[in-house]
Coordinates of C-alpha atoms and ligand atoms in Angstrom, one line a residue:
M280 CA -0.2 2.0 -4.2
A281 CA -2.4 4.9 -3.1
G282 CA -5.3 4.1 -0.7
A283 CA -3.3 1.2 0.7
T284 CA -4.8 1.8 4.2
G285 CA -8.5 1.5 3.0
Y286 CA -10.8 -1.5 3.0
T287 CA -10.0 -2.4 -0.6
G288 CA -6.4 -1.2 -0.5
R289 CA -5.4 -3.5 2.4
A290 CA -7.0 -6.5 0.6
V291 CA -5.1 -5.6 -2.6
V292 CA -1.8 -5.2 -0.8
G293 CA -2.4 -8.6 0.8
E294 CA -3.3 -10.2 -2.5
L295 CA -0.3 -8.8 -4.3
C296 CA 2.0 -9.9 -1.6
R297 CA 0.5 -13.4 -1.7
R298 CA 1.3 -13.5 -5.4
Q299 CA 4.9 -12.5 -4.6
V300 CA 4.6 -9.1 -6.2
E301 CA 6.7 -6.4 -4.6
V302 CA 4.5 -3.7 -3.1
V303 CA 5.2 -0.1 -2.1
A304 CA 2.2 1.0 0.0
H305 CA 1.6 4.7 0.3
V306 CA 0.4 6.0 3.7
R307 CA -0.3 9.7 3.8
P308 CA 2.3 11.6 6.0
D309 CA -0.5 13.3 8.0
S310 CA -2.2 10.0 8.9
K311 CA -3.0 9.9 12.6
E312 CA -2.3 6.1 12.5
I313 CA 0.9 6.1 10.5
G314 CA 2.7 3.9 13.1
R315 CA -0.1 1.3 13.0
W316 CA -0.2 1.2 9.2
T317 CA 3.5 1.0 8.9
R318 CA 3.6 -2.0 11.2
E319 CA 0.6 -3.8 9.7
L320 CA 1.6 -3.2 6.0
D321 CA 5.2 -4.3 6.9
E322 CA 3.8 -7.5 8.5
I323 CA 1.8 -8.3 5.3
G324 CA 5.1 -7.9 3.3
A325 CA 4.8 -4.4 1.8
A326 CA 7.3 -1.6 1.9
V327 CA 5.8 1.7 3.2
D328 CA 6.2 5.1 1.6
S329 CA 4.8 8.3 3.0
S330 CA 5.6 10.9 0.3
P331 CA 3.6 14.1 0.6
W332 CA 0.7 14.5 -1.7
D333 CA 2.7 16.9 -3.9
E334 CA 3.1 16.3 -7.7
E335 CA 6.9 16.8 -7.7
A336 CA 7.5 14.6 -4.6
M337 CA 5.2 11.9 -5.9
A338 CA 7.0 12.0 -9.3
D339 CA 10.3 11.6 -7.6
T340 CA 9.1 8.7 -5.6
L341 CA 7.7 6.9 -8.7
A342 CA 11.0 7.6 -10.5
A343 CA 12.9 6.0 -7.6
V344 CA 10.5 3.0 -7.3
A345 CA 10.0 2.6 -11.0
P346 CA 6.7 0.6 -10.5
S347 CA 5.3 -1.6 -13.2
H348 CA 1.8 -0.8 -11.9
V349 CA 0.2 2.1 -9.9
F350 CA -3.0 1.6 -8.0
S351 CA -5.3 4.4 -7.1
L352 CA -7.8 3.1 -4.5
L353 CA -8.6 6.2 -2.6
G354 CA -11.5 8.4 -1.8
T355 CA -13.3 10.3 0.9
T356 CA -16.8 9.9 2.2
R357 CA -19.4 12.4 3.5
A358 CA -18.9 11.1 7.0
R359 CA -15.1 11.9 6.8
A360 CA -15.9 15.4 5.4
R361 CA -18.3 16.0 8.4
A362 CA -15.7 14.7 10.8
A363 CA -13.0 17.0 9.4
R364 CA -15.1 20.1 9.8
S365 CA -13.5 20.8 13.2
E366 CA -10.0 20.3 11.9
T367 CA -7.6 22.9 10.5
D368 CA -6.5 21.2 7.3
G369 CA -9.6 22.1 5.3
V370 CA -12.6 19.9 4.6
P371 CA -11.9 17.0 2.2
T372 CA -14.3 16.8 -0.8
Y373 CA -14.8 14.4 -3.6
D374 CA -13.1 16.9 -5.8
S375 CA -10.1 17.5 -3.6
I376 CA -9.5 13.9 -2.7
D377 CA -11.2 11.5 -5.2
Y378 CA -10.4 13.6 -8.2
R379 CA -7.4 15.8 -7.5
L380 CA -5.2 13.1 -5.7
T381 CA -5.9 10.7 -8.5
A382 CA -5.1 13.3 -11.1
L383 CA -1.8 14.1 -9.3
L384 CA -1.0 10.4 -9.3
I385 CA -1.8 10.1 -13.0
N386 CA 0.5 13.0 -13.8
A387 CA 3.3 11.6 -11.7
A388 CA 2.9 8.2 -13.4
C389 CA 3.1 9.9 -16.8
S390 CA 6.4 11.5 -15.9
I391 CA 8.3 8.2 -15.6
H392 CA 9.7 5.8 -18.2
P393 CA 8.6 3.2 -18.9
P394 CA 5.1 4.4 -17.9
P395 CA 3.4 2.1 -15.4
R396 CA 0.0 0.4 -15.9
F397 CA -2.6 2.4 -13.9
I398 CA -5.4 0.7 -12.0
Y399 CA -8.1 3.1 -11.0
L400 CA -10.9 2.1 -8.6
S401 CA -13.9 4.1 -9.9
A402 CA -17.6 3.2 -9.3
T403 CA -20.6 1.8 -11.1
G404 CA -22.7 4.5 -12.7
V405 CA -19.9 6.4 -14.2
S406 CA -20.4 6.7 -18.0
S407 CA -19.4 8.9 -20.8
S408 CA -21.8 11.8 -20.0
R409 CA -20.8 14.4 -17.5
P410 CA -22.7 13.9 -14.3
R411 CA -24.0 16.6 -11.9
N412 CA -23.6 14.6 -8.6
P413 CA -20.2 15.6 -7.0
Y414 CA -19.2 12.0 -6.2
Y415 CA -19.8 10.8 -9.8
L416 CA -18.3 14.0 -11.3
A417 CA -15.0 13.5 -9.4
R418 CA -14.8 9.9 -10.7
W419 CA -15.9 10.9 -14.2
K420 CA -13.1 13.6 -14.3
A421 CA -10.5 11.1 -13.0
E422 CA -11.5 8.5 -15.6
R423 CA -11.3 11.2 -18.3
D424 CA -7.9 12.3 -17.2
L425 CA -6.7 8.7 -17.2
V426 CA -8.0 8.0 -20.7
D427 CA -6.5 11.3 -22.0
S428 CA -3.1 10.5 -20.3
G429 CA -2.5 7.6 -22.7
L430 CA -1.4 5.3 -19.8
R431 CA -2.4 1.7 -20.2
A432 CA -5.1 1.4 -17.6
V433 CA -7.8 -0.6 -15.9
I434 CA -10.8 1.4 -14.7
A435 CA -12.8 -0.8 -12.3
R436 CA -16.4 0.2 -11.8
P437 CA -17.8 -2.1 -9.0
G438 CA -21.2 -1.7 -7.2
L439 CA -21.1 -1.5 -3.4
I440 CA -17.9 -2.7 -1.7
A441 CA -19.2 -4.1 1.6
G442 CA -18.3 -6.9 3.9
G443 CA -18.6 -7.8 7.6
D444 CA -14.8 -7.5 7.8
R445 CA -14.8 -3.7 7.1
E446 CA -13.3 -2.1 10.2
E447 CA -15.1 1.2 9.8
S448 CA -18.8 1.0 10.8
R449 CA -21.0 1.7 7.7
P450 CA -24.4 0.4 8.7
M451 CA -26.3 2.0 5.8
E452 CA -23.9 0.6 3.3
Q453 CA -24.2 -2.9 4.9
V454 CA -28.0 -2.8 4.8
A455 CA -28.0 -1.5 1.2
A456 CA -25.6 -4.3 0.2
L457 CA -27.7 -7.0 2.0
L458 CA -31.1 -5.9 0.6
G459 CA -29.7 -5.1 -2.8
D460 CA -27.9 -8.5 -3.1
R461 CA -31.1 -10.3 -2.1
A462 CA -33.1 -8.5 -4.7
L463 CA -30.4 -9.0 -7.3
A464 CA -30.2 -12.7 -6.5
M465 CA -33.9 -13.0 -7.0
A466 CA -33.7 -11.1 -10.3
G467 CA -30.9 -13.5 -11.4
R468 CA -33.2 -16.4 -10.7
L469 CA -35.8 -14.8 -12.8
G470 CA -33.4 -14.5 -15.7
A471 CA -31.9 -11.0 -15.2
R472 CA -28.4 -12.4 -14.8
G473 CA -26.7 -9.5 -16.5
L474 CA -28.3 -7.0 -14.0
R475 CA -27.3 -9.3 -11.1
D476 CA -23.7 -9.7 -12.1
R477 CA -23.3 -6.0 -12.7
Y478 CA -24.6 -4.7 -9.4
L479 CA -24.0 -7.4 -6.8
S480 CA -21.8 -6.1 -4.0
F481 CA -18.2 -7.2 -3.6
T482 CA -16.2 -7.9 -0.4
A483 CA -12.8 -6.3 -0.4
D484 CA -11.2 -9.8 -0.8
E485 CA -13.3 -10.6 -3.9
L486 CA -12.6 -7.2 -5.4
A487 CA -8.9 -7.4 -4.6
W488 CA -8.6 -10.7 -6.4
A489 CA -10.3 -9.2 -9.5
L490 CA -8.2 -6.0 -9.4
V491 CA -4.9 -7.9 -9.1
S492 CA -5.9 -10.5 -11.7
L493 CA -6.9 -7.7 -14.1
A494 CA -3.7 -5.7 -13.3
L495 CA -1.5 -8.7 -14.2
S496 CA -3.5 -9.6 -17.3
D497 CA -3.6 -7.9 -20.7
K498 CA -7.1 -6.6 -20.3
G499 CA -7.6 -2.9 -20.1
G500 CA -10.2 -0.2 -20.2
A501 CA -13.4 0.2 -18.2
C502 CA -14.5 -2.9 -16.4
E503 CA -18.1 -3.0 -15.0
G504 CA -19.2 -5.3 -12.2
E505 CA -19.9 -8.3 -14.4
V506 CA -16.3 -8.2 -15.8
L507 CA -14.8 -7.8 -12.3
R508 CA -16.9 -10.7 -11.1
R509 CA -15.5 -12.9 -13.8
Y510 CA -12.0 -12.1 -12.5
A511 CA -13.0 -12.4 -8.8
R512 CA -12.3 -15.5 -6.7
G513 CA -15.5 -16.6 -4.9
S514 CA -17.8 -15.2 -7.5
D515 CA -19.5 -18.6 -7.9
R516 CA -20.5 -18.5 -4.2
R517 CA -23.7 -16.5 -4.9
Ligands
LIG64 N1 -17.6 1.7 -0.6 C1 -18.2 1.4 -1.7 O1 -19.3 0.8 -1.7 C2 -17.6 1.8 -3.0 C3 -18.2 1.4 -4.2 C4 -17.6 1.7 -5.4 C5 -16.4 2.5 -5.4 N2 -15.9 2.9 -4.3 C6 -14.7 3.7 -4.3 O2 -13.6 2.9 -4.1 C7 -12.6 3.6 -3.3 C8 -12.1 2.7 -2.2 O3 -13.2 2.3 -1.4 P1 -12.9 1.8 0.0 O4 -14.3 1.4 0.6 O5 -11.8 0.7 0.0 O6 -12.4 3.1 0.7 P2 -11.9 3.4 2.2 O7 -11.9 2.1 3.0 O8 -12.8 4.5 2.7 O9 -10.4 3.9 2.0 C9 -10.2 5.1 1.5 C10 -8.7 5.3 1.2 O10 -8.5 6.7 0.8 C11 -7.6 7.3 1.6 N3 -8.0 8.7 1.9 C12 -9.2 9.2 2.3 N4 -9.1 10.5 2.5 C13 -7.8 10.9 2.2 C14 -7.2 12.1 2.3 N5 -7.7 13.2 2.7 N6 -5.9 12.1 1.9 C15 -5.3 11.0 1.4 N7 -5.8 9.8 1.4 C16 -7.1 9.7 1.8 C17 -7.7 6.6 2.9 O11 -6.5 6.9 3.7 P3 -6.5 7.1 5.3 O12 -6.7 5.7 5.8 O13 -5.2 7.7 5.6 O14 -7.6 8.0 5.6 C18 -7.8 5.2 2.5 O15 -6.6 4.6 2.2 C19 -13.2 4.9 -2.8 O16 -12.8 5.9 -3.6 C20 -14.7 4.7 -3.1 O17 -15.4 5.9 -3.4 C21 -16.5 2.6 -3.1

């Protein structure tokens, strides 16, 4: 699983382990917290791999692990890009991380037999037309590569992923989720249930439940918020 150290990724690792699924969690080799992640992921019950983000190395790792499923749950943020300006490794962008690392993983997945099912965490708002916004463009390109790859895939398109248990402070995201969810709950009461179910935010645990359930089901293709919500535990709480 790529992105195993993220808010969603850790919840998905936990959910898979709870369901007795063997998990190999990828931690990037240049992570400043590799010791912490190795310890924590090991405690949850996952094996940790830190192959470099290189297509050949990743293909070798997948060939050795022979996974039934590959999860791509990674992406950068504007804040991370700003923070990295002072570092030497180059500034991460939506194209270099959200698109290129996912594309590399798709290619690596295509190189093994039998090919794994691929679970890609995209975002609401991605559609068939090419967007101009760099965030959506990266996701649109990754989705297109995945469809073109012929892999059996789930493309998850949730709205905001926000919860009080997110370790990283993202006050704007929290406020947007809170206000948005209130407005959507009201819209739902007035009859716009489709709108509400598509855009209500998810906590990592809710989304993890949906992603794992979808991964282990026969359902494939693009899944908007309302579909994810049907597969999410706790969706009836709102
Ligand atoms: N947040 C939202 O509201 C939202 C909504 C819809 C879709 N999404 C998308 O869903 C995905 C997961 O969201 P999240 O909130 O769980 O993300 P997150 O907590 O920010 O985690 C991001 C993951 O990507 C990895 N990553 C970031 N930069 C990297 C780099 N330079 N090289 C290798 N790995 C890198 C991180 O690894 P490290 O820990 O090593 O940095 C981490 O595992 C993101 O792509 C996001 O765009 C988010």
